[in-house]
DNA sequence: CAGTGAGCGAGCTTCCGCTTGACTT
């Protein structure tokens, strides 16, 4: 073999193989191959923060294979991405594969096109060790921060929690936004709009200022009685709309969320599939750059399809300062392909990418905006009517970006032809009460947008980060019901003023991010003791230092040492002095018992408590639904203690309303039915409870394929991925091609025997760990760690085998 | 899933960023 080329992704390897031909073998390493081990030996703090790297467990096979191939090759070309992480991957490959310098070449390209690859081969270089050092600084800093802060949280707040440079700031954003919303008091104003009828067409004009009170609005309408309305001025201005830049990871996530309603992980999975099938370029990118080839190809498609006037070839420059631009923007690999993808969801995402990319290469839309000033004979103030006419649609023919804010500005309409001095016949004037909107809650995608603006996180981590903060229960993605409020309006028609009070729904949310109590408590705790890391500019400031390291102006160990000194002091001081955080609040006094009522975070979550901590007869109830420690009232807390109660009898047995870990439910002598969110468990009626029990029975029956007389704990059920056997607490898989309904109890026992029991495996692994650890414990501690690791592996293996 | 919450204490948890599959009830 003459040449071995190593890239990061197998799909990329396949494409490049086509461009390079027979003298080259192109293969992939699947991203990072080595990393710090997950223990406290990973960084030798006392020795200049020297990191210890290990080949990742899931990369051992790949590394072995690459090593073999590298030995046989004359030249090894390291073609990992052209950024900090990519440079580090190349360096780790040199180290892990023992590559001799004289047969190793480092090459880079930021687009996968034949000319770019061939050019790169002509310009090989060595490893940029300064850039590698910048990556090491990044890696070590993140480990020190994450593994430094998390244990403090275990001690001071709750077990299994985590903190880190990226996730903790993401949570902070959600927590602070929620507090802004809670603190927001919505004031209203009256907006005045007049509607005229000109040749059967409606012209809507607005008073530029709003009234704070109904009385002022009323007074204004009174003054408009009997007035004539005349066009005082007409002004037309040309305007342009520009297409948006092609997609990056973050903008794709935002648009797929807004236009298609996809979650981050769904979008990324679909994009990955399209990428692997060769339909789109790489989907984890921060660049809006398009290759020259792509721009040329698109110009042809646009001219052919829409006419030359619609084509406006151009490249975009990124506005994101943290961008490393190792790849192109996300675009179709072949613009002539209008449809791609195997499922409806894939097709829709591809279409979105196609339209966005093509639109980016099209001409601006041209508009004409008209502003008419309308005088009112009885007063000095004027009304304004605005209209918009599309002169040339340009890129709008293909694509229009949507926005996060669902503004209630009416669509800009066309105005009928008007002339100065023209008298407009009034149909009516309405003063409508308009409430100020509180800041909007984050969606997954808008939180990513915010993080990107702050330079926090990378395209490959946006979706996982948002998943992590939900997995840790710092943040929940939920729908919330709104509430009704009165909206007043006054309408002047035929010199008569009528007043109307209508109800509107407000505050309803869909798929928005809400902080949990634990999210709030952890954020406050970290802000109090580690304000530097929680600062929204922390990442930007360390990034600047990483850049200095990359430029060779600074040694990475020095930078880390400078950071770690004060950080370690904060860690130690906090561990020693900080009290355990429970978010406890005293709500007031229970009128029945005269005891204090508290809310706080207990072991299994937030609780309300009647009685002080040392009260032997204190009572506790878990907080349910949307109740939170921060906002719960005394009345709401006392309501919780009304459970459990009997709502009525059904089939001779009582229906008891209870609140469990997963919310309110009906206990019908051991048969459980949840009370849906949005229904108040305190006012539920007996007939409704019966209905819920019957519904639940039906769904259980539908789910059940077969039961066994021999063992009521064994059932064949329908699951999300087809039929499976529920065997006590275990779930057994049914081999492909087996008719689930025909399984006998003996078959079930056989399946149980064949398939490993993860719980038992875990137990066994623990035991094994203990057995090996105990004799070693006398001598040396490190061996104990090794045993633990072995145990962990054994569990993983046992579970995997299944 | 389904009434938990004391106290003791063993054993455990955790970061960010680069990649795919394997797997999910």
mmCIF file of N, CA and C in Angstrom, chain A residues 289-342:
data_model
loop_
_atom_site.group_PDB
_atom_site.id
_atom_site.type_symbol
_atom_site.label_atom_id
_atom_site.label_comp_id
_atom_site.label_asym_id
_atom_site.label_seq_id
_atom_site.Cartn_x
_atom_site.Cartn_y
_atom_site.Cartn_z
ATOM 1 N N UNK A 289 -19.983 28.910 4.923
ATOM 2 C CA UNK A 289 -19.244 28.921 3.668
ATOM 3 C C UNK A 289 -19.765 27.848 2.706
ATOM 4 N N UNK A 290 -19.794 28.197 1.401
ATOM 5 C CA UNK A 290 -20.146 27.218 0.380
ATOM 6 C C UNK A 290 -18.963 27.078 -0.570
ATOM 7 N N UNK A 291 -18.729 25.880 -1.064
ATOM 8 C CA UNK A 291 -17.622 25.688 -1.999
ATOM 9 C C UNK A 291 -17.947 26.393 -3.313
ATOM 10 N N UNK A 292 -16.895 26.777 -4.010
ATOM 11 C CA UNK A 292 -17.078 27.428 -5.315
ATOM 12 C C UNK A 292 -17.880 26.545 -6.252
ATOM 13 N N UNK A 293 -17.574 25.256 -6.203
ATOM 14 C CA UNK A 293 -18.284 24.303 -7.056
ATOM 15 C C UNK A 293 -19.786 24.333 -6.799
ATOM 16 N N UNK A 294 -20.127 24.345 -5.518
ATOM 17 C CA UNK A 294 -21.543 24.328 -5.154
ATOM 18 C C UNK A 294 -22.223 25.616 -5.600
ATOM 19 N N UNK A 295 -21.532 26.731 -5.410
ATOM 20 C CA UNK A 295 -22.104 28.021 -5.797
ATOM 21 C C UNK A 295 -22.352 28.054 -7.307
ATOM 22 N N UNK A 296 -21.391 27.552 -8.070
ATOM 23 C CA UNK A 296 -21.538 27.512 -9.524
ATOM 24 C C UNK A 296 -22.689 26.627 -9.952
ATOM 25 N N UNK A 297 -22.775 25.473 -9.325
ATOM 26 C CA UNK A 297 -23.823 24.517 -9.685
ATOM 27 C C UNK A 297 -25.200 25.096 -9.377
ATOM 28 N N UNK A 298 -25.276 25.809 -8.274
ATOM 29 C CA UNK A 298 -26.577 26.358 -7.885
ATOM 30 C C UNK A 298 -27.006 27.487 -8.802
ATOM 31 N N UNK A 299 -26.034 28.283 -9.236
ATOM 32 C CA UNK A 299 -26.346 29.371 -10.166
ATOM 33 C C UNK A 299 -27.002 28.792 -11.421
ATOM 34 N N UNK A 300 -26.500 27.657 -11.868
ATOM 35 C CA UNK A 300 -27.065 27.017 -13.053
ATOM 36 C C UNK A 300 -28.493 26.557 -12.803
ATOM 37 N N UNK A 301 -28.687 25.887 -11.676
ATOM 38 C CA UNK A 301 -30.026 25.382 -11.358
ATOM 39 C C UNK A 301 -31.017 26.537 -11.245
ATOM 40 N N UNK A 302 -30.608 27.608 -10.567
ATOM 41 C CA UNK A 302 -31.517 28.742 -10.356
ATOM 42 C C UNK A 302 -31.856 29.415 -11.680
ATOM 43 N N UNK A 303 -30.843 29.645 -12.512
ATOM 44 C CA UNK A 303 -31.097 30.285 -13.809
ATOM 45 C C UNK A 303 -32.024 29.438 -14.659
ATOM 46 N N UNK A 304 -31.787 28.138 -14.649
ATOM 47 C CA UNK A 304 -32.597 27.244 -15.472
ATOM 48 C C UNK A 304 -34.034 27.187 -14.965
ATOM 49 N N UNK A 305 -34.174 27.152 -13.663
ATOM 50 C CA UNK A 305 -35.488 26.938 -13.080
ATOM 51 C C UNK A 305 -36.302 28.227 -12.982
ATOM 52 N N UNK A 306 -35.643 29.334 -12.587
ATOM 53 C CA UNK A 306 -36.390 30.563 -12.289
ATOM 54 C C UNK A 306 -36.004 31.728 -13.198
ATOM 55 N N UNK A 307 -34.944 31.610 -13.961
ATOM 56 C CA UNK A 307 -34.487 32.717 -14.792
ATOM 57 C C UNK A 307 -33.259 33.380 -14.200
ATOM 58 N N UNK A 308 -32.433 33.946 -15.078
ATOM 59 C CA UNK A 308 -31.136 34.492 -14.641
ATOM 60 C C UNK A 308 -31.310 35.623 -13.632
ATOM 61 N N UNK A 309 -32.447 36.330 -13.726
ATOM 62 C CA UNK A 309 -32.653 37.475 -12.839
ATOM 63 C C UNK A 309 -32.708 37.033 -11.364
ATOM 64 N N UNK A 310 -33.077 35.796 -11.151
ATOM 65 C CA UNK A 310 -33.215 35.295 -9.778
ATOM 66 C C UNK A 310 -31.884 34.826 -9.176
ATOM 67 N N UNK A 311 -30.888 34.693 -10.038
ATOM 68 C CA UNK A 311 -29.614 34.156 -9.539
ATOM 69 C C UNK A 311 -28.724 35.274 -9.010
ATOM 70 N N UNK A 312 -28.179 35.084 -7.847
ATOM 71 C CA UNK A 312 -27.232 36.047 -7.277
ATOM 72 C C UNK A 312 -26.185 35.284 -6.479
ATOM 73 N N UNK A 313 -25.208 34.686 -7.175
ATOM 74 C CA UNK A 313 -24.228 33.838 -6.498
ATOM 75 C C UNK A 313 -23.395 34.648 -5.515
ATOM 76 N N UNK A 314 -23.224 34.098 -4.324
ATOM 77 C CA UNK A 314 -22.416 34.812 -3.329
ATOM 78 C C UNK A 314 -22.047 33.877 -2.192
ATOM 79 N N UNK A 315 -21.020 34.239 -1.471
ATOM 80 C CA UNK A 315 -20.682 33.491 -0.268
ATOM 81 C C UNK A 315 -20.967 34.351 0.948
ATOM 82 N N UNK A 316 -21.189 33.724 2.046
ATOM 83 C CA UNK A 316 -21.515 34.428 3.282
ATOM 84 C C UNK A 316 -20.351 34.325 4.248
ATOM 85 N N UNK A 317 -20.269 35.301 5.149
ATOM 86 C CA UNK A 317 -19.248 35.194 6.199
ATOM 87 C C UNK A 317 -19.956 35.047 7.534
ATOM 88 N N UNK A 318 -19.376 34.230 8.386
ATOM 89 C CA UNK A 318 -20.026 33.939 9.653
ATOM 90 C C UNK A 318 -19.937 35.122 10.593
ATOM 91 N N UNK A 319 -21.001 35.280 11.390
ATOM 92 C CA UNK A 319 -21.008 36.352 12.380
ATOM 93 C C UNK A 319 -20.700 35.793 13.770
ATOM 94 N N UNK A 320 -20.564 34.468 13.833
ATOM 95 C CA UNK A 320 -20.312 33.828 15.127
ATOM 96 C C UNK A 320 -18.818 33.835 15.402
ATOM 97 N N UNK A 321 -18.422 34.519 16.468
ATOM 98 C CA UNK A 321 -16.988 34.737 16.688
ATOM 99 C C UNK A 321 -16.261 33.453 17.063
ATOM 100 N N UNK A 322 -16.987 32.502 17.657
ATOM 101 C CA UNK A 322 -16.323 31.281 18.118
ATOM 102 C C UNK A 322 -16.149 30.253 16.995
ATOM 103 N N UNK A 323 -16.658 30.579 15.805
ATOM 104 C CA UNK A 323 -16.664 29.595 14.719
ATOM 105 C C UNK A 323 -15.254 29.159 14.336
ATOM 106 N N UNK A 324 -15.099 27.872 14.090
ATOM 107 C CA UNK A 324 -13.792 27.350 13.697
ATOM 108 C C UNK A 324 -13.769 26.946 12.226
ATOM 109 N N UNK A 325 -14.936 26.847 11.605
ATOM 110 C CA UNK A 325 -15.092 26.691 10.157
ATOM 111 C C UNK A 325 -14.251 25.584 9.539
ATOM 112 N N UNK A 326 -14.357 24.401 10.101
ATOM 113 C CA UNK A 326 -13.623 23.271 9.546
ATOM 114 C C UNK A 326 -14.379 22.639 8.381
ATOM 115 N N UNK A 327 -15.661 22.939 8.275
ATOM 116 C CA UNK A 327 -16.462 22.338 7.207
ATOM 117 C C UNK A 327 -17.186 23.415 6.424
ATOM 118 N N UNK A 328 -17.935 22.963 5.417
ATOM 119 C CA UNK A 328 -18.823 23.877 4.710
ATOM 120 C C UNK A 328 -20.111 24.061 5.505
ATOM 121 N N UNK A 329 -20.949 24.949 4.999
ATOM 122 C CA UNK A 329 -22.316 25.023 5.510
ATOM 123 C C UNK A 329 -23.028 23.710 5.171
ATOM 124 N N UNK A 330 -24.177 23.477 5.788
ATOM 125 C CA UNK A 330 -24.959 22.286 5.461
ATOM 126 C C UNK A 330 -25.725 22.568 4.165
ATOM 127 N N UNK A 331 -25.435 21.804 3.127
ATOM 128 C CA UNK A 331 -26.082 22.043 1.831
ATOM 129 C C UNK A 331 -26.316 20.707 1.138
ATOM 130 N N UNK A 332 -27.196 20.698 0.133
ATOM 131 C CA UNK A 332 -27.346 19.474 -0.647
ATOM 132 C C UNK A 332 -26.039 19.213 -1.394
ATOM 133 N N UNK A 333 -25.637 17.964 -1.501
ATOM 134 C CA UNK A 333 -24.416 17.682 -2.253
ATOM 135 C C UNK A 333 -24.653 17.852 -3.745
ATOM 136 N N UNK A 334 -25.898 17.667 -4.153
ATOM 137 C CA UNK A 334 -26.233 17.840 -5.570
ATOM 138 C C UNK A 334 -27.539 18.618 -5.671
ATOM 139 N N UNK A 335 -27.435 19.883 -6.083
ATOM 140 C CA UNK A 335 -28.600 20.761 -6.089
ATOM 141 C C UNK A 335 -29.675 20.302 -7.070
ATOM 142 N N UNK A 336 -29.272 19.522 -8.085
ATOM 143 C CA UNK A 336 -30.282 19.089 -9.054
ATOM 144 C C UNK A 336 -31.219 18.050 -8.443
ATOM 145 N N UNK A 337 -30.843 17.490 -7.305
ATOM 146 C CA UNK A 337 -31.711 16.518 -6.630
ATOM 147 C C UNK A 337 -32.706 17.275 -5.761
ATOM 148 N N UNK A 338 -33.967 17.243 -6.161
ATOM 149 C CA UNK A 338 -34.978 18.005 -5.429
ATOM 150 C C UNK A 338 -35.544 17.240 -4.242
ATOM 151 N N UNK A 339 -35.550 15.924 -4.344
ATOM 152 C CA UNK A 339 -36.122 15.100 -3.283
ATOM 153 C C UNK A 339 -35.122 14.042 -2.842
ATOM 154 N N UNK A 340 -34.968 13.898 -1.534
ATOM 155 C CA UNK A 340 -34.075 12.855 -1.041
ATOM 156 C C UNK A 340 -34.541 12.424 0.330
ATOM 157 N N UNK A 341 -34.215 11.185 0.681
ATOM 158 C CA UNK A 341 -34.571 10.694 2.002
ATOM 159 C C UNK A 341 -35.544 9.543 1.925
ATOM 160 N N UNK A 342 -35.491 8.694 2.937
ATOM 161 C CA UNK A 342 -36.270 7.461 2.915
ATOM 162 C C UNK A 342 -37.647 7.613 3.551
#
